[in-house]
Coordinates of C-alpha atoms in Angstrom, one line a residue:
M1 CA -14.3 8.7 -4.6
K2 CA -17.1 10.2 -6.6
L3 CA -18.3 8.1 -9.6
A4 CA -20.5 10.2 -11.9
G5 CA -22.8 8.7 -14.4
A6 CA -22.2 5.1 -13.3
T7 CA -24.3 2.1 -14.3
T8 CA -23.8 -1.6 -13.7
A9 CA -23.0 -4.0 -16.6
A10 CA -21.9 -7.6 -16.9
T11 CA -19.6 -9.1 -19.6
A12 CA -19.2 -12.5 -21.1
F13 CA -15.5 -12.6 -20.2
A14 CA -14.6 -15.3 -17.6
G15 CA -12.4 -14.6 -14.6
T16 CA -12.2 -11.5 -12.4
V17 CA -9.7 -9.9 -10.0
G18 CA -10.1 -8.0 -6.8
A19 CA -13.6 -6.9 -5.8
A20 CA -15.5 -8.0 -8.9
D21 CA -17.7 -11.1 -8.7
E22 CA -19.0 -13.1 -11.7
A23 CA -17.2 -10.8 -14.2
D24 CA -19.2 -7.8 -13.2
Y25 CA -17.9 -4.3 -13.8
E26 CA -19.3 -0.8 -13.6
T27 CA -19.7 1.5 -16.6
I28 CA -18.9 5.1 -16.0
D29 CA -20.0 7.7 -18.6
A30 CA -17.3 10.3 -19.2
Q31 CA -18.8 13.7 -18.3
G32 CA -15.6 15.7 -17.6
Q33 CA -15.4 14.5 -14.0
V34 CA -12.3 14.0 -11.8
I35 CA -12.3 10.7 -9.9
R36 CA -10.0 11.0 -6.9
I37 CA -8.1 8.0 -5.6
G38 CA -6.8 8.7 -2.1
Q39 CA -4.4 7.0 0.4
G40 CA -5.0 3.3 0.5
E41 CA -7.9 3.3 -1.9
T42 CA -8.6 0.9 -4.7
F43 CA -10.4 1.8 -8.0
E44 CA -11.1 -1.4 -9.9
N45 CA -13.4 -3.2 -12.4
K46 CA -14.6 -0.1 -14.2
L47 CA -15.3 0.6 -17.9
I48 CA -15.0 4.3 -18.7
D49 CA -17.2 5.2 -21.7
L50 CA -15.5 7.9 -23.8
T51 CA -17.9 7.6 -26.6
T52 CA -19.9 10.4 -24.8
G53 CA -17.4 12.8 -26.4
D54 CA -16.3 14.0 -23.0
S55 CA -13.3 13.2 -20.8
V56 CA -12.6 11.9 -17.3
V57 CA -9.4 12.0 -15.1
L58 CA -8.3 9.4 -12.6
L59 CA -6.4 11.5 -10.1
V60 CA -4.1 9.4 -7.8
E61 CA -3.6 11.6 -4.8
G62 CA -2.5 9.1 -2.1
G63 CA 0.1 6.3 -1.9
N64 CA -0.6 2.6 -1.1
S65 CA -3.4 2.8 -3.7
T66 CA -4.4 0.7 -6.6
I67 CA -6.0 1.1 -10.1
R68 CA -6.9 -2.3 -11.4
N69 CA -9.0 -3.7 -14.2
V70 CA -10.0 -0.5 -15.9
G71 CA -10.8 0.0 -19.6
F72 CA -11.2 3.3 -21.4
E73 CA -13.6 2.6 -24.4
G74 CA -13.8 4.8 -27.4
L75 CA -11.7 7.5 -29.1
H76 CA -10.9 10.2 -26.5
R77 CA -11.6 13.8 -27.5
G78 CA -10.1 16.2 -25.1
D79 CA -6.8 17.9 -24.1
G80 CA -5.6 16.3 -20.9
F81 CA -4.2 13.1 -19.4
M82 CA -6.5 10.2 -18.4
I83 CA -4.5 9.1 -15.4
S84 CA -2.7 11.7 -13.3
I85 CA -0.5 10.8 -10.4
T86 CA 0.3 13.4 -7.6
A87 CA 0.8 11.0 -4.6
P88 CA 3.6 12.5 -2.5
S89 CA 4.8 9.1 -1.2
G90 CA 4.0 5.4 -0.9
D91 CA 3.4 2.8 -3.5
V92 CA 0.9 2.9 -6.4
L93 CA -0.1 -0.1 -8.4
I94 CA -1.8 0.4 -11.9
E95 CA -2.5 -3.0 -13.5
N96 CA -4.7 -4.5 -16.2
V97 CA -5.6 -1.1 -17.8
Y98 CA -6.6 -0.6 -21.4
L99 CA -6.0 2.8 -23.0
G100 CA -5.7 1.5 -26.5
D101 CA -8.5 3.3 -28.4
G102 CA -6.4 6.4 -28.7
S103 CA -7.1 10.1 -28.7
T104 CA -7.5 13.1 -31.1
K105 CA -5.6 16.3 -30.7
E106 CA -8.4 18.6 -29.7
G107 CA -7.7 21.6 -27.6
E108 CA -4.4 23.3 -26.9
S109 CA -4.0 23.0 -23.1
F110 CA -0.9 20.8 -23.7
V111 CA 1.7 21.5 -26.4
H112 CA 1.4 18.1 -27.9
G113 CA -2.3 17.4 -27.1
P114 CA -3.7 14.8 -24.8
G115 CA -1.8 12.0 -23.2
A116 CA -2.5 8.8 -21.3
V117 CA -0.6 8.8 -18.0
F118 CA 1.2 11.7 -16.3
Y119 CA 3.5 11.6 -13.2
H120 CA 3.5 15.1 -11.8
K121 CA 6.6 16.9 -10.5
E122 CA 5.2 17.1 -7.0
S123 CA 4.7 13.4 -6.8
S124 CA 7.4 11.2 -5.2
C125 CA 5.7 7.8 -5.0
N126 CA 6.8 4.5 -6.5
V127 CA 4.4 3.4 -9.3
T128 CA 4.2 -0.1 -10.8
F129 CA 2.5 -0.3 -14.2
R130 CA 1.6 -3.9 -15.0
H131 CA -0.3 -5.3 -18.0
C132 CA -1.1 -1.8 -19.4
N133 CA -2.0 -1.3 -23.1
V134 CA -1.6 2.3 -24.3
Q135 CA -2.0 3.3 -28.0
G136 CA -2.5 6.3 -30.1
W137 CA -1.9 9.2 -27.6
P138 CA -0.3 12.4 -29.0
N139 CA 1.3 13.5 -25.7
N140 CA 3.2 10.5 -24.4
G141 CA 1.8 7.1 -23.4
F142 CA 3.6 7.1 -20.0
Y143 CA 4.9 10.6 -19.1
C144 CA 7.1 9.6 -16.1
S145 CA 10.4 11.5 -16.5
N146 CA 9.6 13.5 -13.4
T147 CA 10.9 10.6 -11.4
A148 CA 14.3 12.1 -11.8
S149 CA 13.5 14.2 -8.8
G150 CA 12.1 11.4 -6.6
G151 CA 9.9 8.3 -6.8
S152 CA 10.0 5.7 -9.5
A153 CA 8.2 4.1 -12.4
H154 CA 8.3 0.4 -13.0
F155 CA 6.8 -1.1 -16.2
D156 CA 6.0 -4.8 -16.2
R157 CA 4.6 -6.5 -19.3
C158 CA 3.2 -3.3 -20.8
Y159 CA 2.4 -2.5 -24.4
G160 CA 2.6 0.8 -26.3
K161 CA 2.0 1.6 -30.0
N162 CA 1.8 4.8 -32.1
N163 CA 2.1 7.2 -29.2
G164 CA 3.3 10.7 -29.8
V165 CA 6.4 12.2 -28.2
S166 CA 7.1 8.8 -26.5
T167 CA 5.6 5.7 -25.1
Y168 CA 7.9 5.2 -22.1
R169 CA 9.3 8.5 -20.9
V170 CA 11.6 7.8 -17.9
A171 CA 14.5 9.2 -16.0
G172 CA 14.9 7.9 -12.4
G173 CA 17.6 5.5 -11.3
D174 CA 14.8 3.2 -9.9
D175 CA 12.9 3.3 -13.1
A176 CA 12.7 0.0 -15.0
I177 CA 11.1 -1.4 -18.2
V178 CA 10.7 -5.1 -18.0
D179 CA 9.2 -7.6 -20.5
S180 CA 7.5 -4.7 -22.3
V181 CA 6.9 -3.6 -25.9
A182 CA 6.7 -0.3 -27.8
Y183 CA 6.8 0.6 -31.5
N184 CA 5.3 2.9 -34.2
D185 CA 4.0 1.9 -37.6
D186 CA 1.4 4.5 -38.6
T187 CA 2.3 7.7 -40.3
D188 CA -0.6 9.5 -38.6
Y189 CA 0.2 7.9 -35.2
G190 CA -3.4 7.0 -34.2
P191 CA -6.9 7.9 -35.3
G192 CA -7.9 11.6 -35.6
W193 CA -4.4 13.1 -35.3
G194 CA -5.0 15.1 -38.5
G195 CA -1.4 14.6 -39.7
Y196 CA 0.1 16.0 -36.5
T197 CA 3.7 14.9 -36.6
E198 CA 5.8 17.3 -34.5
A199 CA 8.3 15.6 -32.2
H200 CA 6.5 12.3 -32.0
G201 CA 7.2 8.6 -32.0
R202 CA 10.0 7.6 -29.6
P203 CA 9.2 4.2 -28.1
V204 CA 11.6 5.0 -25.3
W205 CA 12.8 8.5 -24.2
V206 CA 15.3 8.5 -21.3
W207 CA 15.7 11.9 -19.7
P208 CA 18.8 13.0 -17.6
G209 CA 18.9 11.3 -14.2
D210 CA 20.3 8.1 -12.9
T211 CA 20.6 5.0 -15.0
V212 CA 17.3 3.4 -16.1
T213 CA 17.1 -0.5 -16.2
I214 CA 15.6 -2.2 -19.3
E215 CA 15.2 -6.0 -19.4
N216 CA 13.8 -8.4 -22.0
S217 CA 11.9 -5.6 -23.8
H218 CA 11.3 -5.0 -27.5
F219 CA 11.2 -1.7 -29.3
A220 CA 11.0 -0.6 -33.0
D221 CA 10.9 2.8 -34.7
G222 CA 8.6 4.0 -37.4
P223 CA 8.3 7.2 -39.4
Y224 CA 10.1 8.9 -36.6
P225 CA 13.6 7.5 -37.1
H226 CA 14.6 6.6 -33.5
A227 CA 13.6 3.5 -31.5
M228 CA 15.2 5.0 -28.4
V229 CA 16.4 8.5 -27.5
L230 CA 18.7 9.3 -24.6
R231 CA 18.3 13.0 -24.0
E232 CA 21.5 14.9 -23.1
S233 CA 23.1 12.9 -20.2
G234 CA 20.3 10.3 -20.0
T235 CA 21.6 6.7 -19.5
A236 CA 20.1 3.2 -19.6
Q237 CA 21.3 -0.4 -19.2
M238 CA 19.5 -2.8 -21.5
S239 CA 19.8 -6.6 -21.2
G240 CA 18.0 -9.1 -23.4
G241 CA 15.2 -8.1 -25.7
A242 CA 15.7 -6.3 -29.0
I243 CA 15.8 -2.9 -30.7
D244 CA 15.0 -2.4 -34.4
G245 CA 16.0 1.2 -35.3
N246 CA 18.3 3.9 -34.4
V247 CA 19.4 4.8 -30.8
Q248 CA 20.0 8.5 -30.4
G249 CA 22.5 9.4 -27.7
S250 CA 25.5 7.6 -26.2
G251 CA 24.3 6.6 -22.8
L252 CA 23.0 3.1 -23.6
E253 CA 24.8 -0.1 -22.4
Q254 CA 23.6 -3.2 -24.2
T255 CA 23.9 -6.9 -23.2
D256 CA 22.5 -9.7 -25.4
V257 CA 20.2 -7.3 -27.3
S258 CA 19.1 -8.4 -30.8
S259 CA 17.8 -6.5 -33.7
S260 CA 14.7 -8.6 -34.3
P261 CA 12.0 -7.5 -31.7
E262 CA 8.8 -9.5 -31.0
L263 CA 6.1 -6.8 -31.1
S264 CA 3.1 -8.7 -30.0
V265 CA 1.0 -7.8 -26.9
P266 CA 2.6 -9.4 -23.8
E267 CA 0.7 -12.2 -22.3
G268 CA -1.6 -11.0 -19.6
T269 CA -2.2 -7.6 -21.1
P270 CA -5.8 -6.7 -22.2
T271 CA -6.6 -5.9 -25.8
S272 CA -10.0 -4.2 -25.2
A273 CA -11.7 -2.0 -22.7
A274 CA -14.3 -4.6 -21.7
E275 CA -11.6 -7.3 -21.4
A276 CA -9.7 -5.1 -19.0
A277 CA -12.7 -4.0 -16.9
S278 CA -13.8 -7.6 -16.5
G279 CA -10.3 -8.7 -15.3
G280 CA -9.5 -10.5 -18.6
S281 CA -6.3 -10.4 -20.5
S282 CA -4.8 -11.1 -24.0
D283 CA -4.1 -14.8 -23.1
G284 CA -7.5 -15.5 -21.7
T285 CA -6.3 -15.4 -18.0
T286 CA -7.4 -13.0 -15.4
G287 CA -5.3 -9.9 -14.8
G288 CA -3.9 -8.7 -11.5
V289 CA -2.8 -10.9 -8.6
D290 CA -4.0 -14.1 -10.2
D291 CA -1.8 -13.7 -13.2
A292 CA 1.3 -15.6 -12.1
E293 CA 3.5 -15.7 -15.2
D294 CA 6.7 -13.8 -14.3
G295 CA 7.7 -10.4 -12.9
E296 CA 8.7 -9.5 -9.3
D297 CA 5.5 -10.3 -7.6
T298 CA 4.8 -13.5 -9.4
E299 CA 8.3 -14.8 -8.8
D300 CA 7.6 -14.9 -5.1
A301 CA 4.2 -16.5 -5.8
E302 CA 6.2 -19.7 -6.4
D303 CA 7.9 -19.5 -3.0
G304 CA 4.9 -20.3 -0.8
Q305 CA 1.5 -19.2 0.2
L306 CA 0.4 -15.5 0.3
L307 CA -1.0 -14.0 3.4
L308 CA -2.5 -10.6 2.8
V309 CA -3.7 -8.3 5.6
E310 CA -6.2 -5.7 4.3
G311 CA -6.6 -2.7 6.5
D312 CA -9.7 -0.5 6.9
S313 CA -9.7 3.3 7.0
A314 CA -12.3 3.1 9.8
D315 CA -9.7 2.2 12.4
V316 CA -6.3 0.7 13.0
T317 CA -6.0 -3.1 12.8
R318 CA -3.3 -4.9 14.8
Y319 CA -2.5 -8.5 13.7
E320 CA -0.2 -11.3 14.8
F321 CA 0.3 -14.7 13.2
A322 CA 2.8 -17.6 13.3
V323 CA 3.7 -20.2 10.8
D324 CA 5.7 -23.4 11.2
G325 CA 8.1 -22.5 8.4
S326 CA 9.8 -19.4 6.9
V327 CA 8.0 -16.1 6.3
E328 CA 9.0 -12.9 4.5
Q329 CA 7.4 -9.6 3.5
A330 CA 6.0 -9.1 0.0
T331 CA 4.6 -6.3 -2.2
T332 CA 2.0 -8.4 -3.9
D333 CA -1.4 -6.8 -4.7
G334 CA -0.3 -3.3 -3.9
A335 CA 1.0 -4.1 -0.4
T336 CA 3.8 -2.1 1.2
I337 CA 6.9 -3.1 3.1
D338 CA 6.4 -1.8 6.6
G339 CA 9.7 -1.4 8.5
E340 CA 7.8 -1.5 11.8
D341 CA 6.5 -5.0 11.2
E342 CA 8.2 -7.6 13.5
L343 CA 9.3 -10.9 12.0
E344 CA 11.1 -13.5 14.2
D345 CA 11.3 -17.3 14.0
G346 CA 8.1 -17.6 12.0
S347 CA 6.1 -15.1 14.0
V348 CA 4.9 -11.8 12.7
R349 CA 3.3 -8.8 14.4
G350 CA 2.2 -5.7 12.6
V351 CA -0.4 -2.9 12.1
V352 CA -2.4 -1.7 9.2
A353 CA -4.9 1.1 8.8
D354 CA -5.8 2.2 5.2
W355 CA -3.1 0.1 3.6
K356 CA -2.1 -3.6 3.1
D357 CA 0.6 -5.8 4.4
A358 CA 1.6 -9.0 2.6
F359 CA 3.7 -12.0 3.4
R360 CA 4.9 -15.1 1.7
F361 CA 5.3 -18.2 3.9
E362 CA 6.2 -21.8 3.9
G363 CA 4.5 -24.5 6.0
E364 CA 1.2 -24.1 7.9
L365 CA -0.4 -21.1 9.5
S366 CA -0.6 -22.1 13.1
S367 CA -2.0 -19.1 14.9
L368 CA -3.7 -15.8 13.9
T369 CA -5.1 -12.9 15.9
V370 CA -6.7 -9.8 14.5
D371 CA -7.7 -6.8 16.5
G372 CA -9.6 -4.3 14.5
P373 CA -11.8 -4.0 11.3
G374 CA -9.2 -5.4 8.9
R375 CA -9.4 -8.8 7.3
V376 CA -6.8 -11.5 6.4
L377 CA -6.7 -13.5 3.2
V378 CA -4.6 -16.6 2.5
D379 CA -4.1 -17.2 -1.2
G380 CA -7.0 -15.0 -2.0
E381 CA -9.5 -16.6 0.4
E382 CA -10.6 -14.7 3.6
V383 CA -9.9 -16.7 6.7
D384 CA -11.4 -16.7 10.2
P385 CA -8.7 -16.0 12.9
A386 CA -10.8 -18.2 15.3
D387 CA -9.8 -21.2 13.1
Y388 CA -6.1 -20.7 13.9
G389 CA -5.1 -21.1 17.5
E390 CA -6.2 -19.2 20.5
E391 CA -7.6 -15.7 20.3
L392 CA -5.2 -14.6 23.1
P393 CA -2.2 -16.7 22.4
H394 CA 0.2 -15.5 25.2
E395 CA 0.2 -16.2 28.9
L396 CA 1.6 -13.9 31.5
E397 CA 1.9 -15.0 35.2
I398 CA 2.6 -12.7 38.1
D399 CA 3.8 -14.8 41.0
G400 CA 3.8 -13.1 44.5
R401 CA 6.7 -13.7 46.9
G402 CA 4.9 -13.0 50.2
A403 CA 5.0 -9.2 50.4
P404 CA 2.3 -6.9 49.1
T405 CA 3.1 -6.0 45.6
S406 CA 1.4 -3.6 43.2
Y407 CA 2.0 -3.6 39.5
E408 CA 1.0 -2.3 36.1
I409 CA 1.2 -4.3 32.9
T410 CA 0.8 -3.0 29.3
V411 CA 0.6 -4.9 26.1
D412 CA 0.0 -3.7 22.5
G413 CA -3.0 -5.9 22.0
T414 CA -5.8 -7.2 24.2
I415 CA -5.4 -8.7 27.7
E416 CA -7.8 -10.6 30.0
L417 CA -7.6 -12.2 33.4
D418 CA -7.4 -16.0 33.1
A419 CA -9.6 -16.9 36.0
D420 CA -13.2 -17.7 36.8
E421 CA -13.4 -14.8 39.2
D422 CA -14.5 -11.4 38.1
P423 CA -11.5 -9.0 37.8
D424 CA -13.1 -6.6 40.3
D425 CA -13.2 -9.4 42.9
E426 CA -9.5 -9.7 42.4
A427 CA -8.9 -6.0 42.9
T428 CA -7.8 -6.0 39.3
T429 CA -8.4 -3.1 36.8
I430 CA -8.3 -3.9 33.1
S431 CA -8.6 -1.0 30.8
G432 CA -8.0 -2.0 27.1
S433 CA -4.4 -3.1 27.0
T434 CA -3.4 -2.2 30.6
V435 CA -3.8 -4.1 33.8
Q436 CA -3.4 -2.6 37.3
S437 CA -3.4 -5.1 40.2
S438 CA -1.6 -6.5 43.2
V439 CA -0.5 -9.8 44.7
T440 CA 1.0 -11.0 48.0
D441 CA 1.6 -14.8 48.1
S442 CA -0.6 -15.8 45.3
S443 CA -0.4 -15.8 41.5
Q444 CA -2.4 -14.0 38.8
V445 CA -2.5 -15.3 35.2
F446 CA -3.5 -13.3 32.2
R447 CA -4.0 -14.1 28.5
F448 CA -3.1 -11.5 25.9
S449 CA -2.4 -10.9 22.2
G450 CA 0.3 -8.7 20.8
A451 CA 3.5 -7.9 22.6
L452 CA 4.3 -7.3 26.2
T453 CA 5.5 -3.6 26.3
D454 CA 5.7 -2.7 29.9
V455 CA 5.9 -4.2 33.4
T456 CA 6.1 -1.7 36.3
F457 CA 6.1 -2.4 40.0
T458 CA 5.0 0.5 42.1
D459 CA 5.9 -1.3 45.3
G460 CA 7.1 -4.8 46.2
E461 CA 8.4 -7.4 43.8
A462 CA 7.2 -10.6 42.2
A463 CA 8.3 -13.2 39.7
V464 CA 7.0 -12.7 36.1
F465 CA 6.6 -15.5 33.6
L466 CA 5.9 -15.0 29.9
D467 CA 4.7 -18.1 28.1
G468 CA 6.2 -20.2 30.8
E469 CA 9.6 -18.6 30.9
R470 CA 10.7 -16.2 33.6
I471 CA 11.6 -12.7 32.4
D472 CA 13.3 -9.7 33.8
P473 CA 10.6 -7.0 34.2
A474 CA 13.2 -4.3 33.7
A475 CA 13.5 -5.3 30.1
Y476 CA 9.9 -4.4 29.5
G477 CA 9.6 -0.7 30.2
D478 CA 10.7 1.8 32.8
T479 CA 10.4 1.0 36.5
E480 CA 9.6 4.6 37.2
L481 CA 6.1 5.8 36.4
L482 CA 6.0 8.4 33.7
P483 CA 4.9 11.8 34.8
H484 CA 2.9 13.5 32.0
A485 CA -0.4 12.6 30.3
L486 CA -1.6 13.1 26.8
V487 CA -5.3 12.8 26.0
I488 CA -6.9 12.8 22.6
D489 CA -10.6 13.3 23.1
G490 CA -12.9 12.2 20.3
S491 CA -16.2 12.4 22.2
G492 CA -18.7 14.6 20.6
T493 CA -17.2 14.2 17.1
D494 CA -19.1 12.6 14.2
D495 CA -16.2 11.0 12.4
P496 CA -13.0 9.2 13.4
T497 CA -9.8 11.2 14.0
S498 CA -6.4 9.8 13.3
Y499 CA -3.3 11.1 15.0
A500 CA 0.5 10.6 15.3
V501 CA 2.7 12.1 18.0
T502 CA 6.4 11.8 18.8
V503 CA 8.2 12.4 22.1
N504 CA 11.9 12.6 22.7
G505 CA 11.5 10.3 25.7
T506 CA 9.2 7.5 26.6
I507 CA 5.5 7.1 25.9
V508 CA 3.1 4.3 27.0
K509 CA -0.7 3.8 27.0
A510 CA -2.5 5.1 30.0
D511 CA -5.9 5.5 31.8
P512 CA -6.1 8.9 33.5
G513 CA -9.5 9.9 34.6
E514 CA -12.2 8.8 32.1
A515 CA -9.8 8.1 29.2
T516 CA -9.8 4.6 27.7
I517 CA -7.0 2.7 26.1
D518 CA -7.3 1.5 22.6
A519 CA -5.6 -1.8 21.9
D520 CA -5.3 -0.9 18.2
D521 CA -3.0 2.1 18.9
T522 CA 0.6 1.5 18.1
I523 CA 3.9 2.8 19.7
A524 CA 7.3 2.5 18.1
D525 CA 10.5 4.4 18.7
G526 CA 8.8 7.2 20.6
T527 CA 6.0 7.7 18.1
V528 CA 2.4 6.7 18.7
R529 CA -0.2 6.4 16.0
G530 CA -3.9 5.8 16.6
V531 CA -7.5 6.6 15.8
V532 CA -10.3 7.8 18.1
D533 CA -14.0 7.8 17.2
T534 CA -16.3 8.9 20.1
E535 CA -13.9 7.9 22.9
L536 CA -10.7 9.1 24.5
D537 CA -7.2 7.8 24.0
A538 CA -4.6 8.6 26.6
Y539 CA -0.8 8.1 27.2
W540 CA 1.7 8.6 29.9
F541 CA 5.0 10.1 28.7
A542 CA 8.3 11.6 29.8
G543 CA 10.3 14.1 27.9
E544 CA 9.1 16.7 25.4
L545 CA 6.5 16.5 22.7
G546 CA 7.8 16.7 19.2
D547 CA 6.0 16.2 15.9
F548 CA 2.2 16.1 16.2
S549 CA -0.3 15.5 13.4
L550 CA -4.1 15.3 13.8
C551 CA -6.6 14.5 11.1
G552 CA -10.2 15.1 12.4
D553 CA -12.1 17.1 15.0
A554 CA -10.8 15.5 18.2
T555 CA -9.3 17.8 20.9
V556 CA -5.9 17.4 22.5
D557 CA -5.0 17.9 26.2
V558 CA -1.5 17.7 27.5
Q559 CA -1.2 17.4 31.3
Y560 CA 2.3 17.9 32.7
N561 CA 3.0 16.2 36.1
A562 CA -0.5 14.7 35.9
R563 CA 0.2 12.2 38.7
D564 CA 0.7 15.0 41.2
Q565 CA -2.7 16.6 40.3

């Protein structure tokens, strides 16, 4: 992300969220720049100074990203939207944002003038707006009706006032407005509008699509005579809360809705730009993850401790932990639900790169291993994996039965020989996550992290014990060696290369020639994902290669029937 015209400032507000320390935030002078927020990135604790008379755009281009603690200060003078969302997939979190100083209608790039937030047609991500204050924008506060074709917009304790066209413009079946407020009370609808009154003022505008959910929210009309408009076949279900004013359209179902709305700023929502940038809010608490009042993420805050795994775009991070109670996935702090994470009997294994995984758990954290540059936080405090159990928690024993036996073992983490002898003295080759060795009438013991993914005997047989229990090696990979090799060569490149490849057969990590095996690479359902920097990654596989993506300058070499060469 490029931050033009940035200076550092401190405020008198107490309490911060995310990366800010001691209520520090950064001031960015608006100079017409575009600040791009990519996959997995966080943009937080910024005050954007619009008193320069210029504009700025926060362009959200990637999913699993976050805008947090951002205040736009001063009357905006321009013709565009301030936050523009084009992310094609993933989750986006926008919280504790102040856009309450409004805008003038200067310029004609948009029919209705400038707006606050725009969800583009090409976007298909799931956006959560939490504690956002948007007032005085001619062209919609939250223009999110494009969710009708994919993605969703969820509003949690947001506040809108005197926005033109609409405050909440929604359409998708997964869209929801919860514990939020919108109303109009000014004939000019915000400073500098110059009497512009065309098609303005709907607190809620529901466009055709699936039914929108509205809960415990409060709306009131103003000079424009509708508190809510359901366009054509637009539908919504509203429970709790209140509406003061006319509802245009017949697609609204109401349950326990009164006619006396409470129109104050929801608790936790900032009322000034500096308050937002410092992490403060209207009730004096901090915004973001520390604000545990209500809402989907704060409900699960009451159900145990939060463990957050923060990935790093520099490389893949594989993690594993165990608790002595229950554990479940969560979406707190912009984390995503990863279907490939493994949860069983209080144990969790997963992988992050430039995103986050989060879990709520009961009881005590008993073990934790982390392979890669990522970090783990428990209830907001970073923890040292060395303080929680062994670095290599699993034991694997190969017990010979008197006949010469050669074998190969692969795990999806790190593996080491558990002996005083050097592995070379034991005729044992360990390369990353793979072991090649042999036994006759002795035993070999290894310690490893992650999961056991493959046990292959090239000749002979032996008994195999995993964490003290005998296992069937046939249940851990093919007994026949895979014939083809795939090599991703990052040597000679300046930057890391990420890749993903799918085969319609079997693929395992390998060590052909000079290639290495990266314990951080992941394999699931015939798809492998990894990152190479200046090294090689290699895999054995059977079947045909399918989808292949490569981001970077590494070269790719496919060697068919490589074992015969």
